[in-house]
Amino acid sequence: MSCHECSSESYDKAEAWCREAVSAGHGMLFSTELFAAEMTRVSRELGVSVQALNSLFRNAHVTHMKRTSHSVRNQTMRHVKSYLNGTSILKLAKKCNYPPAMMARFIVENVAVLPTRQHPSSTGINTNIKQEQLGGGKNNDAKSTTNNTTKASAGTRKFITQSLRHPEKMLGCASTSILPEYLFSEKVSSNTTDSIPPSIDANNISLSRLSLEVREAVDADPIYGPRSDKERHNIGIEYELLLEYTLKNMGIPFETEEQLRKRGTAKTPDVLLSCPVGLKVRKKKPPHPIQQSPSRIPGNFEKEDEYEWKIICWIDSKALFGDVDTHTNSVLPQVETYVHRFGPGLVLYWFGHAPLSRLGDSHGDVVVVGGDLPDLFLMPTGEYRGQSGRQLF
């Protein structure tokens, strides 16, 4: 796969492995250490980069979540009951094949004292849980989710997010952070080997079971949660800056997304070129293994018929692997709005992409490259610019 165009064979193998691991609830989904080890092993086995495989795996998991998350949400109160009876958050996540950080969010939403939560006696969820624990009738899980978790205010959402980032601070004191009728869960021993030993904070006060298990779940999640969100955000910014630096070094004038927004421009790409430029890319071919990257120009310019010149007016940076599903259902609809406003453009997948023959190009108006910017640009003046910044001809 390298960091450019993936051959059909390599792509199919990598995608199949990702889907199988996700649907089977592989243990690496619940351990950051195991996740890193498996990614390294499979990367070597399939001959792909770790970055590309990581991105492809996450894309596959997001697709899986879109298909299955509703069924887990419909059973939220059943999971809450299991937690109250001693099952750890991490074990619940494994049992449901659901991200530990998201399972932790479910539990906090329903067990913790939230800023805008009504008094416990006025909510249906607490009564339902209590009746079930006392041997009452079946709980209507689907109906019971229509509580403050589905209509959470901005302040509540912020509190929950902060609780996942700093559980010891936000949830450490059981008497003030957990609903009174659920305090009994703090005395219940987790019936799983995943449970963690009691701990104390800086003031020598024992931390709540809830805070410890939220920390355990968040730290175990290799894909979702505050840490992963921050890493993806930073990587996205890093590669946007790399794109800007490279264009400046090549002497190609442009406006950034921030500059465009200051001008009041809506639906902005990462970079809008000040003038249209041409670039040379490999032509699309019928599906079959491709060995050479489409974003690289042969030094001796052999087999010119395999390449074509394209005009672009903008560039959008994607710090991910461009798989077929993500490109078709997310990226392409987004960048087609740029085509309508600014003309044809380029999508740069920094971690590589699926075979070009499988990726839509909006009738030729969207150029897809992977790994890096093309080596050669043609300016409107007829001058050629390369990544060295020199006029090549």
Coordinates of C-alpha atoms in Angstrom, one line a residue:
M1 CA 0.0 0.0 0.0
S2 CA 2.9 2.3 0.9
C3 CA 1.7 5.9 1.4
H4 CA 0.4 6.4 -2.2
E5 CA -2.0 4.4 -4.3
C6 CA -2.8 0.9 -3.0
S7 CA -3.0 -2.0 -5.4
S8 CA -6.3 -3.8 -5.6
E9 CA -4.9 -6.9 -4.0
S10 CA -3.3 -5.1 -1.0
Y11 CA -6.4 -2.9 -0.5
D12 CA -8.8 -5.9 -0.5
K13 CA -6.6 -7.8 2.0
A14 CA -6.2 -4.9 4.3
E15 CA -9.9 -3.9 4.2
A16 CA -11.0 -7.5 4.8
W17 CA -8.7 -7.8 7.8
C18 CA -10.0 -4.6 9.3
R19 CA -13.7 -5.5 8.8
E20 CA -13.2 -8.9 10.3
A21 CA -11.3 -7.6 13.3
V22 CA -13.9 -5.0 14.0
S23 CA -17.0 -7.2 13.6
A24 CA -15.4 -9.9 15.7
G25 CA -14.6 -7.5 18.6
H26 CA -10.9 -8.2 18.5
G27 CA -9.1 -7.8 21.8
M28 CA -7.1 -4.9 20.4
L29 CA -10.2 -2.8 20.4
F30 CA -10.0 -2.8 24.2
S31 CA -6.3 -2.3 24.8
T32 CA -4.1 0.4 23.5
E33 CA -1.0 -1.7 23.9
L34 CA -2.4 -4.7 22.0
F35 CA -3.8 -2.4 19.3
A36 CA -0.3 -0.9 18.7
A37 CA 1.3 -4.4 18.6
E38 CA -1.3 -5.8 16.2
M39 CA -1.1 -2.8 13.9
T40 CA 2.7 -3.2 13.7
R41 CA 2.4 -7.0 13.1
V42 CA -0.3 -6.7 10.4
S43 CA 1.4 -3.8 8.8
R44 CA 4.5 -5.9 8.2
E45 CA 2.4 -8.9 7.1
L46 CA 0.4 -7.0 4.5
G47 CA 3.2 -4.7 3.4
V48 CA 1.4 -1.5 4.3
S49 CA 2.4 1.5 6.4
V50 CA 1.2 1.6 10.0
Q51 CA -0.3 5.1 9.4
A52 CA -2.3 3.8 6.4
L53 CA -3.5 0.7 8.3
N54 CA -4.5 2.7 11.4
S55 CA -6.5 5.1 9.3
L56 CA -8.2 2.4 7.3
F57 CA -9.0 0.5 10.5
R58 CA -10.6 3.5 12.1
N59 CA -12.6 4.2 8.9
A60 CA -13.9 0.6 9.0
H61 CA -14.8 1.0 12.7
V62 CA -16.7 4.2 12.1
T63 CA -18.7 2.4 9.4
H64 CA -19.4 -0.5 11.8
M65 CA -20.5 2.0 14.5
K66 CA -23.0 3.7 12.1
R67 CA -24.6 0.3 11.5
T68 CA -24.7 -1.0 15.1
S69 CA -24.6 1.8 17.6
H70 CA -28.4 2.2 17.7
S71 CA -28.8 -1.4 19.0
V72 CA -26.4 -0.7 21.9
R73 CA -28.1 2.7 22.7
N74 CA -31.5 1.0 22.8
Q75 CA -30.1 -1.2 25.6
T76 CA -28.5 1.6 27.5
M77 CA -30.4 1.0 30.8
R78 CA -29.7 -2.7 30.7
H79 CA -26.0 -1.8 30.6
V80 CA -26.4 0.7 33.4
K81 CA -28.1 -2.0 35.5
S82 CA -25.2 -4.4 34.8
Y83 CA -22.7 -1.7 35.9
L84 CA -24.7 -1.0 39.1
N85 CA -24.6 -4.7 39.9
G86 CA -20.8 -4.8 39.6
T87 CA -19.8 -5.4 36.0
S88 CA -17.0 -3.1 35.0
I89 CA -17.4 -0.5 32.2
L90 CA -14.5 -2.2 30.3
K91 CA -16.1 -5.6 30.5
L92 CA -19.5 -4.1 29.3
A93 CA -17.7 -2.6 26.3
K94 CA -16.1 -6.0 25.5
K95 CA -19.4 -7.8 25.9
C96 CA -21.2 -5.4 23.5
N97 CA -18.2 -4.9 21.1
Y98 CA -18.6 -1.2 21.8
P99 CA -15.8 1.4 22.3
P100 CA -14.9 1.6 26.0
A101 CA -14.8 5.4 26.0
M102 CA -18.4 5.5 24.6
M103 CA -19.6 3.0 27.1
A104 CA -18.1 5.1 29.8
R105 CA -20.0 8.1 28.4
F106 CA -23.3 6.1 28.6
I107 CA -22.6 5.2 32.3
V108 CA -21.7 8.7 33.3
E109 CA -24.8 10.1 31.5
N110 CA -27.1 7.9 33.6
V111 CA -25.3 7.5 36.9
A112 CA -23.5 10.7 37.6
V113 CA -25.0 13.9 39.0
L114 CA -25.2 16.2 35.9
P115 CA -25.5 20.0 36.0
T116 CA -29.0 20.1 34.5
R117 CA -30.4 16.7 35.7
Q118 CA -33.7 16.8 37.3
H119 CA -34.1 15.4 40.8
P120 CA -33.7 11.6 40.6
S121 CA -37.3 10.9 41.9
S122 CA -38.7 12.8 38.9
T123 CA -36.9 10.8 36.2
G124 CA -38.1 7.5 34.8
I125 CA -34.7 5.9 34.5
N126 CA -33.9 5.7 38.1
T127 CA -37.2 4.2 39.1
N128 CA -36.9 1.6 36.3
I129 CA -33.5 0.5 37.4
K130 CA -34.5 0.3 41.1
Q131 CA -37.6 -1.7 40.3
E132 CA -35.6 -4.2 38.2
Q133 CA -33.0 -4.6 41.0
L134 CA -35.8 -5.3 43.5
G135 CA -37.2 -8.0 41.1
G136 CA -39.8 -5.8 39.4
G137 CA -41.1 -6.2 35.9
K138 CA -39.1 -5.9 32.7
N139 CA -37.6 -2.5 31.9
N140 CA -38.5 -0.9 28.5
D141 CA -34.9 -0.1 27.5
A142 CA -35.9 1.7 24.3
K143 CA -38.4 4.0 26.0
S144 CA -36.2 4.6 29.0
T145 CA -33.5 6.2 26.9
T146 CA -35.7 9.2 26.3
N147 CA -34.2 11.1 29.2
N148 CA -31.8 13.9 29.7
T149 CA -29.1 11.9 27.7
T150 CA -30.9 12.5 24.5
K151 CA -31.8 16.1 25.3
A152 CA -28.6 17.1 27.1
S153 CA -27.8 20.8 27.2
A154 CA -24.5 22.2 26.1
G155 CA -23.5 22.5 29.8
T156 CA -24.3 18.8 30.4
R157 CA -22.4 17.7 27.3
K158 CA -19.4 19.7 28.4
F159 CA -19.5 18.2 31.9
I160 CA -19.6 14.7 30.5
T161 CA -16.7 15.4 28.2
Q162 CA -14.7 16.8 31.0
S163 CA -15.6 13.8 33.1
L164 CA -14.0 11.6 30.5
R165 CA -10.9 13.8 30.3
H166 CA -10.5 14.2 34.1
P167 CA -12.6 11.5 35.8
E168 CA -10.6 11.7 39.1
K169 CA -11.4 15.5 39.4
M170 CA -15.0 15.4 38.1
L171 CA -16.2 12.0 39.5
G172 CA -13.7 11.3 42.2
C173 CA -16.0 12.0 45.2
A174 CA -18.8 9.5 45.2
S175 CA -21.1 11.4 47.6
T176 CA -21.2 14.5 45.4
S177 CA -20.8 13.0 41.9
I178 CA -23.1 10.0 41.9
L179 CA -26.9 10.0 42.2
P180 CA -27.9 9.1 45.8
E181 CA -29.9 6.0 44.8
Y182 CA -26.9 4.7 42.9
L183 CA -24.4 5.1 45.7
F184 CA -24.8 1.4 46.6
S185 CA -22.9 0.6 43.4
E186 CA -19.7 2.0 45.0
K187 CA -19.8 -0.8 47.5
V188 CA -20.3 -3.5 44.9
S189 CA -17.1 -5.4 43.9
S190 CA -16.6 -5.5 40.1
N191 CA -17.1 -9.1 39.0
T192 CA -14.3 -9.0 36.4
T193 CA -10.6 -9.4 36.3
D194 CA -10.5 -6.0 34.4
S195 CA -11.3 -4.1 37.6
I196 CA -8.6 -1.9 39.0
P197 CA -7.5 -1.5 42.6
P198 CA -8.8 1.3 44.8
S199 CA -6.9 4.5 44.7
I200 CA -6.7 7.8 46.5
D201 CA -6.4 11.4 45.3
A202 CA -3.9 14.1 46.3
N203 CA -6.0 14.8 49.4
N204 CA -5.8 11.2 50.6
I205 CA -9.5 10.6 49.8
S206 CA -10.5 7.4 48.2
L207 CA -11.6 7.8 44.6
S208 CA -15.0 6.5 43.5
R209 CA -15.4 3.3 41.6
L210 CA -17.0 5.3 38.8
S211 CA -14.0 7.6 38.3
L212 CA -11.5 4.6 38.4
E213 CA -13.5 2.6 35.8
V214 CA -14.0 5.6 33.6
R215 CA -10.3 6.2 33.6
E216 CA -9.6 2.5 32.9
A217 CA -12.1 2.5 30.0
V218 CA -10.8 5.7 28.4
D219 CA -7.2 4.7 28.7
A220 CA -8.0 1.3 27.1
D221 CA -9.7 2.7 24.1
P222 CA -7.3 3.0 21.1
I223 CA -9.8 4.7 18.7
Y224 CA -12.2 7.0 20.6
G225 CA -12.1 9.2 23.6
P226 CA -10.4 12.6 24.5
R227 CA -6.9 11.4 23.8
S228 CA -7.6 10.1 20.3
D229 CA -9.7 13.1 19.5
K230 CA -6.9 15.4 20.4
E231 CA -4.3 13.4 18.4
R232 CA -6.5 13.4 15.3
H233 CA -7.1 17.1 15.6
N234 CA -3.4 17.8 16.0
I235 CA -2.4 15.5 13.1
G236 CA -5.0 17.3 10.8
I237 CA -3.5 20.7 11.7
E238 CA 0.1 19.4 11.2
Y239 CA -0.6 18.2 7.7
E240 CA -2.5 21.4 6.8
L241 CA 0.6 23.4 7.8
L242 CA 2.8 21.0 5.8
L243 CA 0.7 21.6 2.7
E244 CA 0.9 25.4 3.2
Y245 CA 4.7 25.2 3.7
T246 CA 5.2 23.1 0.6
L247 CA 3.2 25.4 -1.6
K248 CA 5.1 28.4 -0.3
N249 CA 8.3 26.7 -1.0
M250 CA 7.2 26.0 -4.5
G251 CA 6.3 29.6 -5.0
I252 CA 2.6 28.9 -5.7
P253 CA 0.3 31.7 -4.3
F254 CA -2.8 30.7 -2.3
E255 CA -5.3 31.7 0.4
T256 CA -5.8 29.5 3.5
E257 CA -9.1 28.4 4.9
E258 CA -8.8 30.9 7.7
Q259 CA -8.2 33.8 5.3
L260 CA -11.2 32.7 3.2
R261 CA -13.5 32.6 6.3
K262 CA -12.4 36.1 7.2
R263 CA -13.6 37.2 3.8
G264 CA -17.0 35.5 4.5
T265 CA -16.5 32.6 2.2
A266 CA -18.6 29.6 3.0
K267 CA -17.7 26.0 2.3
T268 CA -14.0 26.6 2.1
P269 CA -11.2 24.1 1.1
D270 CA -8.0 24.1 3.0
V271 CA -6.2 26.0 0.3
L272 CA -7.7 28.1 -2.5
L273 CA -5.1 28.8 -5.2
S274 CA -4.7 32.4 -6.3
C275 CA -4.7 31.2 -9.9
P276 CA -5.4 27.9 -11.6
V277 CA -2.4 25.6 -12.0
G278 CA -1.8 22.4 -14.0
L279 CA -0.4 19.2 -12.6
K280 CA 0.5 15.9 -14.3
V281 CA -1.1 12.7 -12.9
R282 CA -1.4 9.1 -14.0
K283 CA -4.5 8.4 -16.0
K284 CA -7.2 6.2 -14.4
K285 CA -7.0 2.5 -15.5
P286 CA -9.3 -0.5 -15.2
P287 CA -9.0 -2.2 -11.9
H288 CA -5.7 -4.1 -11.6
P289 CA -2.6 -3.8 -9.4
I290 CA -0.7 -0.6 -9.8
Q291 CA 2.9 -0.5 -8.7
Q292 CA 3.8 3.2 -9.1
S293 CA 2.2 6.1 -7.3
P294 CA 0.0 8.4 -9.4
S295 CA 1.3 11.4 -7.7
R296 CA 4.9 11.0 -8.8
I297 CA 6.3 12.0 -12.2
P298 CA 8.9 9.7 -13.8
G299 CA 12.2 11.5 -14.1
N300 CA 12.7 10.5 -17.7
F301 CA 9.0 11.2 -18.7
E302 CA 8.7 7.8 -20.3
K303 CA 5.3 6.5 -21.4
E304 CA 3.7 9.9 -21.6
D305 CA 0.4 8.4 -22.7
E306 CA 0.0 7.0 -19.2
Y307 CA -0.3 10.6 -17.8
E308 CA -2.5 13.6 -18.3
W309 CA -2.6 17.2 -17.3
K310 CA -5.3 18.4 -15.0
I311 CA -6.2 22.0 -14.0
I312 CA -6.9 22.6 -10.3
C313 CA -8.1 25.7 -8.4
W314 CA -8.0 24.4 -4.8
I315 CA -6.5 21.7 -2.6
D316 CA -8.1 19.9 0.4
S317 CA -5.8 18.1 2.9
K318 CA -6.9 14.8 4.4
A319 CA -4.7 13.3 7.1
L320 CA -6.2 9.9 6.6
F321 CA -6.3 6.9 4.2
G322 CA -8.8 7.4 1.4
D323 CA -10.8 4.1 1.4
V324 CA -13.7 3.7 -1.0
D325 CA -16.5 4.2 1.6
T326 CA -15.0 7.3 3.2
H327 CA -14.2 8.8 -0.2
T328 CA -17.6 8.1 -1.7
N329 CA -19.9 8.9 1.2
S330 CA -18.0 11.7 3.0
V331 CA -15.1 13.3 1.2
L332 CA -16.5 13.5 -2.4
P333 CA -19.9 15.1 -1.4
Q334 CA -17.9 17.7 0.6
V335 CA -15.4 18.6 -2.1
E336 CA -18.1 18.7 -4.8
T337 CA -19.3 21.8 -3.1
Y338 CA -15.9 23.3 -3.8
V339 CA -16.1 22.3 -7.4
H340 CA -19.4 24.2 -7.7
R341 CA -17.9 27.3 -6.2
F342 CA -14.3 27.4 -7.3
G343 CA -13.9 24.9 -10.1
P344 CA -11.8 21.6 -10.2
G345 CA -9.5 20.8 -7.4
L346 CA -7.3 18.2 -5.7
V347 CA -7.8 15.9 -2.7
L348 CA -4.6 14.9 -1.0
Y349 CA -4.8 11.8 1.1
W350 CA -1.5 12.0 3.1
F351 CA -1.7 8.3 4.2
G352 CA -2.5 6.9 0.7
H353 CA -5.7 5.8 -0.9
A354 CA -7.6 2.9 -2.5
P355 CA -7.1 2.2 -6.2
L356 CA -8.0 5.2 -8.3
S357 CA -10.3 3.1 -10.4
R358 CA -12.5 2.7 -7.4
L359 CA -12.6 6.3 -6.3
G360 CA -15.1 8.8 -7.9
D361 CA -13.7 12.0 -9.4
S362 CA -16.8 14.1 -10.0
H363 CA -16.7 13.7 -13.7
G364 CA -13.0 14.4 -13.8
D365 CA -13.2 17.6 -11.7
V366 CA -11.6 16.1 -8.5
V367 CA -8.0 14.9 -8.7
V368 CA -7.0 12.3 -6.0
V369 CA -3.3 11.9 -5.0
G370 CA -1.7 10.2 -2.0
G371 CA 1.3 10.6 0.2
D372 CA 2.5 14.0 -1.0
L373 CA 1.9 16.8 -3.4
P374 CA 2.8 16.1 -7.1
D375 CA 6.3 16.9 -8.0
L376 CA 5.4 19.2 -10.9
F377 CA 3.0 22.1 -11.4
L378 CA 2.5 24.3 -14.5
M379 CA 1.8 27.9 -13.8
P380 CA -0.5 30.1 -16.1
T381 CA 2.7 31.8 -17.3
G382 CA 4.0 28.5 -18.7
E383 CA 6.6 28.2 -16.0
Y384 CA 7.0 24.8 -14.2
R385 CA 7.4 24.7 -10.5
G386 CA 8.7 21.9 -8.4
Q387 CA 9.0 21.2 -4.7
S388 CA 12.5 22.7 -4.7
G389 CA 10.8 26.0 -5.5
R390 CA 12.8 26.5 -8.7
Q391 CA 11.4 27.1 -12.2
L392 CA 12.3 23.8 -13.8
F393 CA 12.1 24.8 -17.4

